[in-house]
Protein backbone atom coordinates (compact mmCIF):
# COMPACT_ATOMS: atom_id res chain seq x y z
CA UNK A 1 0.00 0.00 0.00
CA UNK A 2 1.16 3.53 -0.73
CA UNK A 3 2.58 5.39 2.24
CA UNK A 4 3.36 8.98 3.08
CA UNK A 5 6.28 10.14 0.98
CA UNK A 6 8.69 12.75 2.27
CA UNK A 7 11.57 14.45 0.53
CA UNK A 8 14.38 14.97 0.88
CA UNK A 9 15.26 12.22 3.35
CA UNK A 10 18.38 14.00 4.48
CA UNK A 11 19.64 17.53 4.17
CA UNK A 12 22.39 19.59 5.67
CA UNK A 13 22.11 23.35 5.91
CA UNK A 14 24.15 26.10 7.45
CA UNK A 15 22.88 28.50 10.08
CA UNK A 16 20.66 31.24 8.71
CA UNK A 17 19.93 29.31 5.53
CA UNK A 18 16.50 28.19 4.44
CA UNK A 19 15.16 24.70 3.83
CA UNK A 20 12.00 23.28 2.31
CA UNK A 21 10.60 19.85 3.11
CA UNK A 22 7.95 18.19 0.99
CA UNK A 23 5.26 15.73 1.91
CA UNK A 24 2.99 13.65 -0.32
CA UNK A 25 0.14 12.12 1.69
CA UNK A 26 -1.37 8.70 1.19
CA UNK A 27 -3.75 8.82 -1.80
CA UNK A 28 -7.24 10.05 -0.81
CA UNK A 29 -5.94 11.48 2.45
CA UNK A 30 -6.95 15.11 2.82
CA UNK A 31 -5.27 16.09 6.07
CA UNK A 32 -1.57 16.61 6.62
CA UNK A 33 0.30 17.01 9.89
CA UNK A 34 3.89 18.10 10.51
CA UNK A 35 5.87 16.93 13.52
CA UNK A 36 9.38 17.63 14.78
CA UNK A 37 11.30 14.99 16.69
CA UNK A 38 14.55 15.80 18.44
CA UNK A 39 17.00 13.04 19.48
CA UNK A 40 15.42 10.86 22.15
CA UNK A 41 12.26 12.96 22.16
CA UNK A 42 8.66 12.22 21.32
CA UNK A 43 7.20 13.81 18.20
CA UNK A 44 6.13 17.42 18.74
CA UNK A 45 3.21 18.72 16.71
CA UNK A 46 3.96 21.72 14.53
CA UNK A 47 0.98 22.36 12.28
CA UNK A 48 -1.80 20.65 10.34
CA UNK A 49 -3.82 21.32 7.22
CA UNK A 50 -7.17 20.10 5.99
CA UNK A 51 -7.99 20.61 2.30
CA UNK A 52 -5.47 23.43 1.95
CA UNK A 53 -6.61 25.31 5.02
CA UNK A 54 -4.48 25.54 8.15
CA UNK A 55 -6.26 23.52 10.75
CA UNK A 56 -4.29 23.52 13.97
CA UNK A 57 -1.08 25.13 15.07
CA UNK A 58 1.30 23.67 17.59
CA UNK A 59 4.81 24.64 18.53
CA UNK A 60 5.83 25.86 15.10
CA UNK A 61 8.36 28.73 15.24
CA UNK A 62 7.51 31.96 13.46
CA UNK A 63 10.52 31.30 11.20
CA UNK A 64 8.68 28.29 9.79
CA UNK A 65 5.69 28.29 7.50
CA UNK A 66 3.78 25.59 5.72
CA UNK A 67 1.06 25.17 3.18
CA UNK A 68 -1.01 22.48 1.57
CA UNK A 69 -1.61 22.51 -2.16
CA UNK A 70 -4.59 21.52 -4.29
CA UNK A 71 -3.18 18.00 -4.81
CA UNK A 72 -2.97 17.77 -0.99
CA UNK A 73 0.80 17.65 -0.88
CA UNK A 74 2.37 19.94 1.68
CA UNK A 75 5.60 21.87 2.09
CA UNK A 76 7.29 23.04 5.27
CA UNK A 77 9.47 26.08 4.76
CA UNK A 78 12.11 26.84 7.35
CA UNK A 79 14.07 30.08 7.31
CA UNK A 80 16.89 31.58 9.39
CA UNK A 81 17.83 28.08 10.45
CA UNK A 82 19.33 27.62 13.88
CA UNK A 83 21.40 24.78 15.29
CA UNK A 84 18.44 23.80 17.46
CA UNK A 85 16.34 23.14 14.37
CA UNK A 86 18.36 19.99 13.73
CA UNK A 87 15.83 17.21 14.07
CA UNK A 88 13.80 14.58 12.28
CA UNK A 89 10.75 16.13 10.66
CA UNK A 90 7.78 13.90 10.07
CA UNK A 91 4.80 14.40 7.92
CA UNK A 92 1.68 12.38 8.64
CA UNK A 93 -1.60 12.13 6.81
CA UNK A 94 -5.14 11.05 7.52
CA UNK A 95 -8.55 10.96 5.95
CA UNK A 96 -11.06 13.06 7.78
CA UNK A 97 -14.15 11.13 8.76
CA UNK A 98 -16.89 12.03 11.18
CA UNK A 99 -16.02 14.40 13.92
CA UNK A 100 -16.03 11.85 16.72
CA UNK A 101 -14.84 8.75 14.97
CA UNK A 102 -11.20 8.97 15.97
CA UNK A 103 -8.81 9.20 13.08
CA UNK A 104 -5.61 7.31 12.50
CA UNK A 105 -2.67 9.29 11.22
CA UNK A 106 0.06 7.57 9.24
CA UNK A 107 3.61 8.80 9.37
CA UNK A 108 6.18 9.11 6.64
CA UNK A 109 9.78 8.04 7.12
CA UNK A 110 10.87 11.54 8.00
CA UNK A 111 13.37 14.09 6.76
CA UNK A 112 16.59 14.45 8.68
CA UNK A 113 17.64 18.08 8.92
CA UNK A 114 21.10 18.88 10.20
CA UNK A 115 22.01 22.53 10.71
CA UNK A 116 25.73 23.23 10.98
CA UNK B 1 -2.31 21.36 30.07
CA UNK B 2 -3.01 18.15 28.25
CA UNK B 3 -0.36 15.51 28.59
CA UNK B 4 0.26 11.79 28.34
CA UNK B 5 2.56 10.08 30.78
CA UNK B 6 4.24 6.89 29.63
CA UNK B 7 6.12 4.33 31.73
CA UNK B 8 8.64 2.86 31.81
CA UNK B 9 11.06 4.89 29.73
CA UNK B 10 13.20 1.81 29.13
CA UNK B 11 12.30 -1.85 29.39
CA UNK B 12 14.48 -4.91 28.91
CA UNK B 13 12.92 -8.35 28.72
CA UNK B 14 14.15 -11.81 27.83
CA UNK B 15 13.03 -13.23 24.53
CA UNK B 16 9.74 -15.03 25.01
CA UNK B 17 8.70 -12.99 28.03
CA UNK B 18 5.91 -10.43 28.05
CA UNK B 19 6.30 -6.66 27.99
CA UNK B 20 3.83 -4.12 29.34
CA UNK B 21 3.91 -0.39 28.70
CA UNK B 22 1.49 1.92 30.49
CA UNK B 23 0.13 5.35 29.63
CA UNK B 24 -2.02 7.80 31.52
CA UNK B 25 -3.78 10.70 29.84
CA UNK B 26 -5.21 13.85 31.31
CA UNK B 27 -7.85 15.00 28.82
CA UNK B 28 -11.11 13.15 29.40
CA UNK B 29 -12.26 14.20 25.92
CA UNK B 30 -9.67 11.90 24.35
CA UNK B 31 -11.45 9.14 22.48
CA UNK B 32 -8.84 7.38 20.38
CA UNK B 33 -5.61 5.77 21.57
CA UNK B 34 -3.08 4.51 19.02
CA UNK B 35 0.26 2.87 19.69
CA UNK B 36 3.22 3.41 17.41
CA UNK B 37 6.46 1.49 17.04
CA UNK B 38 9.47 3.47 15.90
CA UNK B 39 12.68 1.84 14.77
CA UNK B 40 15.88 3.82 14.60
CA UNK B 41 15.83 6.43 11.84
CA UNK B 42 12.34 5.50 10.71
CA UNK B 43 8.89 6.94 11.05
CA UNK B 44 6.46 5.78 13.73
CA UNK B 45 4.40 2.83 12.52
CA UNK B 46 0.92 2.18 13.86
CA UNK B 47 0.77 -1.24 15.52
CA UNK B 48 -2.58 -1.20 17.29
CA UNK B 49 -5.24 1.24 18.37
CA UNK B 50 -8.30 1.36 20.58
CA UNK B 51 -11.32 3.61 20.69
CA UNK B 52 -12.99 4.87 23.81
CA UNK B 53 -16.03 2.63 23.46
CA UNK B 54 -13.89 -0.51 23.71
CA UNK B 55 -12.07 -1.89 26.75
CA UNK B 56 -9.65 -4.29 25.10
CA UNK B 57 -8.35 -5.17 21.68
CA UNK B 58 -6.01 -7.91 20.59
CA UNK B 59 -4.03 -8.57 17.44
CA UNK B 60 -1.92 -11.73 17.61
CA UNK B 61 0.83 -11.08 20.17
CA UNK B 62 -0.19 -7.50 20.82
CA UNK B 63 -3.06 -6.31 22.98
CA UNK B 64 -4.20 -2.96 24.28
CA UNK B 65 -6.46 -2.29 27.26
CA UNK B 66 -8.25 0.92 28.14
CA UNK B 67 -9.64 2.04 31.48
CA UNK B 68 -11.55 5.24 30.75
CA UNK B 69 -12.43 5.86 34.37
CA UNK B 70 -8.81 5.82 35.44
CA UNK B 71 -7.62 7.33 32.12
CA UNK B 72 -5.12 4.51 31.71
CA UNK B 73 -4.29 2.47 28.67
CA UNK B 74 -1.65 -0.20 28.28
CA UNK B 75 0.18 -2.11 25.58
CA UNK B 76 0.87 -5.79 26.16
CA UNK B 77 3.29 -7.73 23.98
CA UNK B 78 3.48 -11.47 24.60
CA UNK B 79 6.16 -13.93 23.47
CA UNK B 80 8.53 -11.09 22.70
CA UNK B 81 11.04 -11.47 19.89
CA UNK B 82 14.26 -9.55 19.16
CA UNK B 83 12.53 -7.76 16.28
CA UNK B 84 10.14 -6.21 18.80
CA UNK B 85 13.05 -4.09 20.03
CA UNK B 86 12.18 -0.46 19.23
CA UNK B 87 10.77 2.69 20.80
CA UNK B 88 7.05 2.54 21.45
CA UNK B 89 4.89 5.64 21.70
CA UNK B 90 1.38 5.84 23.00
CA UNK B 91 -0.89 8.70 22.02
CA UNK B 92 -4.22 10.12 23.09
CA UNK B 93 -6.30 11.79 20.46
CA UNK B 94 -9.46 13.80 20.19
CA UNK B 95 -11.17 15.90 17.58
CA UNK B 96 -9.92 19.45 17.50
CA UNK B 97 -12.24 22.43 17.06
CA UNK B 98 -11.26 22.50 13.41
CA UNK B 99 -12.33 18.91 12.89
CA UNK B 100 -8.88 17.41 12.53
CA UNK B 101 -7.35 15.22 15.19
CA UNK B 102 -5.11 16.43 17.93
CA UNK B 103 -2.58 13.85 19.09
CA UNK B 104 -0.70 14.06 22.36
CA UNK B 105 2.18 11.59 22.43
CA UNK B 106 3.73 9.91 25.40
CA UNK B 107 7.47 10.26 25.88
CA UNK B 108 8.25 6.81 24.54
CA UNK B 109 9.48 3.50 25.89
CA UNK B 110 12.66 1.94 24.58
CA UNK B 111 12.06 -1.81 24.57
CA UNK B 112 15.00 -4.19 24.32
CA UNK B 113 14.34 -7.86 23.85
CA UNK B 114 17.36 -9.87 24.87
CA UNK B 115 18.04 -13.06 22.94
Coordinates of C-alpha atoms in Angstrom, one line a residue:
Chain A
X1 CA 0.0 0.0 0.0
X2 CA 1.2 3.5 -0.7
X3 CA 2.6 5.4 2.2
X4 CA 3.4 9.0 3.1
X5 CA 6.3 10.1 1.0
X6 CA 8.7 12.7 2.3
X7 CA 11.6 14.4 0.5
X8 CA 14.4 15.0 0.9
X9 CA 15.3 12.2 3.3
X10 CA 18.4 14.0 4.5
X11 CA 19.6 17.5 4.2
X12 CA 22.4 19.6 5.7
X13 CA 22.1 23.4 5.9
X14 CA 24.2 26.1 7.5
X15 CA 22.9 28.5 10.1
X16 CA 20.7 31.2 8.7
X17 CA 19.9 29.3 5.5
X18 CA 16.5 28.2 4.4
X19 CA 15.2 24.7 3.8
X20 CA 12.0 23.3 2.3
X21 CA 10.6 19.9 3.1
X22 CA 8.0 18.2 1.0
X23 CA 5.3 15.7 1.9
X24 CA 3.0 13.7 -0.3
X25 CA 0.1 12.1 1.7
X26 CA -1.4 8.7 1.2
X27 CA -3.7 8.8 -1.8
X28 CA -7.2 10.1 -0.8
X29 CA -5.9 11.5 2.5
X30 CA -7.0 15.1 2.8
X31 CA -5.3 16.1 6.1
X32 CA -1.6 16.6 6.6
X33 CA 0.3 17.0 9.9
X34 CA 3.9 18.1 10.5
X35 CA 5.9 16.9 13.5
X36 CA 9.4 17.6 14.8
X37 CA 11.3 15.0 16.7
X38 CA 14.6 15.8 18.4
X39 CA 17.0 13.0 19.5
X40 CA 15.4 10.9 22.1
X41 CA 12.3 13.0 22.2
X42 CA 8.7 12.2 21.3
X43 CA 7.2 13.8 18.2
X44 CA 6.1 17.4 18.7
X45 CA 3.2 18.7 16.7
X46 CA 4.0 21.7 14.5
X47 CA 1.0 22.4 12.3
X48 CA -1.8 20.7 10.3
X49 CA -3.8 21.3 7.2
X50 CA -7.2 20.1 6.0
X51 CA -8.0 20.6 2.3
X52 CA -5.5 23.4 1.9
X53 CA -6.6 25.3 5.0
X54 CA -4.5 25.5 8.1
X55 CA -6.3 23.5 10.7
X56 CA -4.3 23.5 14.0
X57 CA -1.1 25.1 15.1
X58 CA 1.3 23.7 17.6
X59 CA 4.8 24.6 18.5
X60 CA 5.8 25.9 15.1
X61 CA 8.4 28.7 15.2
X62 CA 7.5 32.0 13.5
X63 CA 10.5 31.3 11.2
X64 CA 8.7 28.3 9.8
X65 CA 5.7 28.3 7.5
X66 CA 3.8 25.6 5.7
X67 CA 1.1 25.2 3.2
X68 CA -1.0 22.5 1.6
X69 CA -1.6 22.5 -2.2
X70 CA -4.6 21.5 -4.3
X71 CA -3.2 18.0 -4.8
X72 CA -3.0 17.8 -1.0
X73 CA 0.8 17.6 -0.9
X74 CA 2.4 19.9 1.7
X75 CA 5.6 21.9 2.1
X76 CA 7.3 23.0 5.3
X77 CA 9.5 26.1 4.8
X78 CA 12.1 26.8 7.4
X79 CA 14.1 30.1 7.3
X80 CA 16.9 31.6 9.4
X81 CA 17.8 28.1 10.4
X82 CA 19.3 27.6 13.9
X83 CA 21.4 24.8 15.3
X84 CA 18.4 23.8 17.5
X85 CA 16.3 23.1 14.4
X86 CA 18.4 20.0 13.7
X87 CA 15.8 17.2 14.1
X88 CA 13.8 14.6 12.3
X89 CA 10.8 16.1 10.7
X90 CA 7.8 13.9 10.1
X91 CA 4.8 14.4 7.9
X92 CA 1.7 12.4 8.6
X93 CA -1.6 12.1 6.8
X94 CA -5.1 11.1 7.5
X95 CA -8.6 11.0 5.9
X96 CA -11.1 13.1 7.8
X97 CA -14.2 11.1 8.8
X98 CA -16.9 12.0 11.2
X99 CA -16.0 14.4 13.9
X100 CA -16.0 11.8 16.7
X101 CA -14.8 8.7 15.0
X102 CA -11.2 9.0 16.0
X103 CA -8.8 9.2 13.1
X104 CA -5.6 7.3 12.5
X105 CA -2.7 9.3 11.2
X106 CA 0.1 7.6 9.2
X107 CA 3.6 8.8 9.4
X108 CA 6.2 9.1 6.6
X109 CA 9.8 8.0 7.1
X110 CA 10.9 11.5 8.0
X111 CA 13.4 14.1 6.8
X112 CA 16.6 14.5 8.7
X113 CA 17.6 18.1 8.9
X114 CA 21.1 18.9 10.2
X115 CA 22.0 22.5 10.7
X116 CA 25.7 23.2 11.0
Chain B
X1 CA -2.3 21.4 30.1
X2 CA -3.0 18.1 28.3
X3 CA -0.4 15.5 28.6
X4 CA 0.3 11.8 28.3
X5 CA 2.6 10.1 30.8
X6 CA 4.2 6.9 29.6
X7 CA 6.1 4.3 31.7
X8 CA 8.6 2.9 31.8
X9 CA 11.1 4.9 29.7
X10 CA 13.2 1.8 29.1
X11 CA 12.3 -1.8 29.4
X12 CA 14.5 -4.9 28.9
X13 CA 12.9 -8.4 28.7
X14 CA 14.2 -11.8 27.8
X15 CA 13.0 -13.2 24.5
X16 CA 9.7 -15.0 25.0
X17 CA 8.7 -13.0 28.0
X18 CA 5.9 -10.4 28.0
X19 CA 6.3 -6.7 28.0
X20 CA 3.8 -4.1 29.3
X21 CA 3.9 -0.4 28.7
X22 CA 1.5 1.9 30.5
X23 CA 0.1 5.4 29.6
X24 CA -2.0 7.8 31.5
X25 CA -3.8 10.7 29.8
X26 CA -5.2 13.9 31.3
X27 CA -7.9 15.0 28.8
X28 CA -11.1 13.2 29.4
X29 CA -12.3 14.2 25.9
X30 CA -9.7 11.9 24.3
X31 CA -11.4 9.1 22.5
X32 CA -8.8 7.4 20.4
X33 CA -5.6 5.8 21.6
X34 CA -3.1 4.5 19.0
X35 CA 0.3 2.9 19.7
X36 CA 3.2 3.4 17.4
X37 CA 6.5 1.5 17.0
X38 CA 9.5 3.5 15.9
X39 CA 12.7 1.8 14.8
X40 CA 15.9 3.8 14.6
X41 CA 15.8 6.4 11.8
X42 CA 12.3 5.5 10.7
X43 CA 8.9 6.9 11.0
X44 CA 6.5 5.8 13.7
X45 CA 4.4 2.8 12.5
X46 CA 0.9 2.2 13.9
X47 CA 0.8 -1.2 15.5
X48 CA -2.6 -1.2 17.3
X49 CA -5.2 1.2 18.4
X50 CA -8.3 1.4 20.6
X51 CA -11.3 3.6 20.7
X52 CA -13.0 4.9 23.8
X53 CA -16.0 2.6 23.5
X54 CA -13.9 -0.5 23.7
X55 CA -12.1 -1.9 26.7
X56 CA -9.7 -4.3 25.1
X57 CA -8.3 -5.2 21.7
X58 CA -6.0 -7.9 20.6
X59 CA -4.0 -8.6 17.4
X60 CA -1.9 -11.7 17.6
X61 CA 0.8 -11.1 20.2
X62 CA -0.2 -7.5 20.8
X63 CA -3.1 -6.3 23.0
X64 CA -4.2 -3.0 24.3
X65 CA -6.5 -2.3 27.3
X66 CA -8.2 0.9 28.1
X67 CA -9.6 2.0 31.5
X68 CA -11.5 5.2 30.8
X69 CA -12.4 5.9 34.4
X70 CA -8.8 5.8 35.4
X71 CA -7.6 7.3 32.1
X72 CA -5.1 4.5 31.7
X73 CA -4.3 2.5 28.7
X74 CA -1.6 -0.2 28.3
X75 CA 0.2 -2.1 25.6
X76 CA 0.9 -5.8 26.2
X77 CA 3.3 -7.7 24.0
X78 CA 3.5 -11.5 24.6
X79 CA 6.2 -13.9 23.5
X80 CA 8.5 -11.1 22.7
X81 CA 11.0 -11.5 19.9
X82 CA 14.3 -9.6 19.2
X83 CA 12.5 -7.8 16.3
X84 CA 10.1 -6.2 18.8
X85 CA 13.0 -4.1 20.0
X86 CA 12.2 -0.5 19.2
X87 CA 10.8 2.7 20.8
X88 CA 7.0 2.5 21.4
X89 CA 4.9 5.6 21.7
X90 CA 1.4 5.8 23.0
X91 CA -0.9 8.7 22.0
X92 CA -4.2 10.1 23.1
X93 CA -6.3 11.8 20.5
X94 CA -9.5 13.8 20.2
X95 CA -11.2 15.9 17.6
X96 CA -9.9 19.5 17.5
X97 CA -12.2 22.4 17.1
X98 CA -11.3 22.5 13.4
X99 CA -12.3 18.9 12.9
X100 CA -8.9 17.4 12.5
X101 CA -7.4 15.2 15.2
X102 CA -5.1 16.4 17.9
X103 CA -2.6 13.8 19.1
X104 CA -0.7 14.1 22.4
X105 CA 2.2 11.6 22.4
X106 CA 3.7 9.9 25.4
X107 CA 7.5 10.3 25.9
X108 CA 8.2 6.8 24.5
X109 CA 9.5 3.5 25.9
X110 CA 12.7 1.9 24.6
X111 CA 12.1 -1.8 24.6
X112 CA 15.0 -4.2 24.3
X113 CA 14.3 -7.9 23.8
X114 CA 17.4 -9.9 24.9
X115 CA 18.0 -13.1 22.9

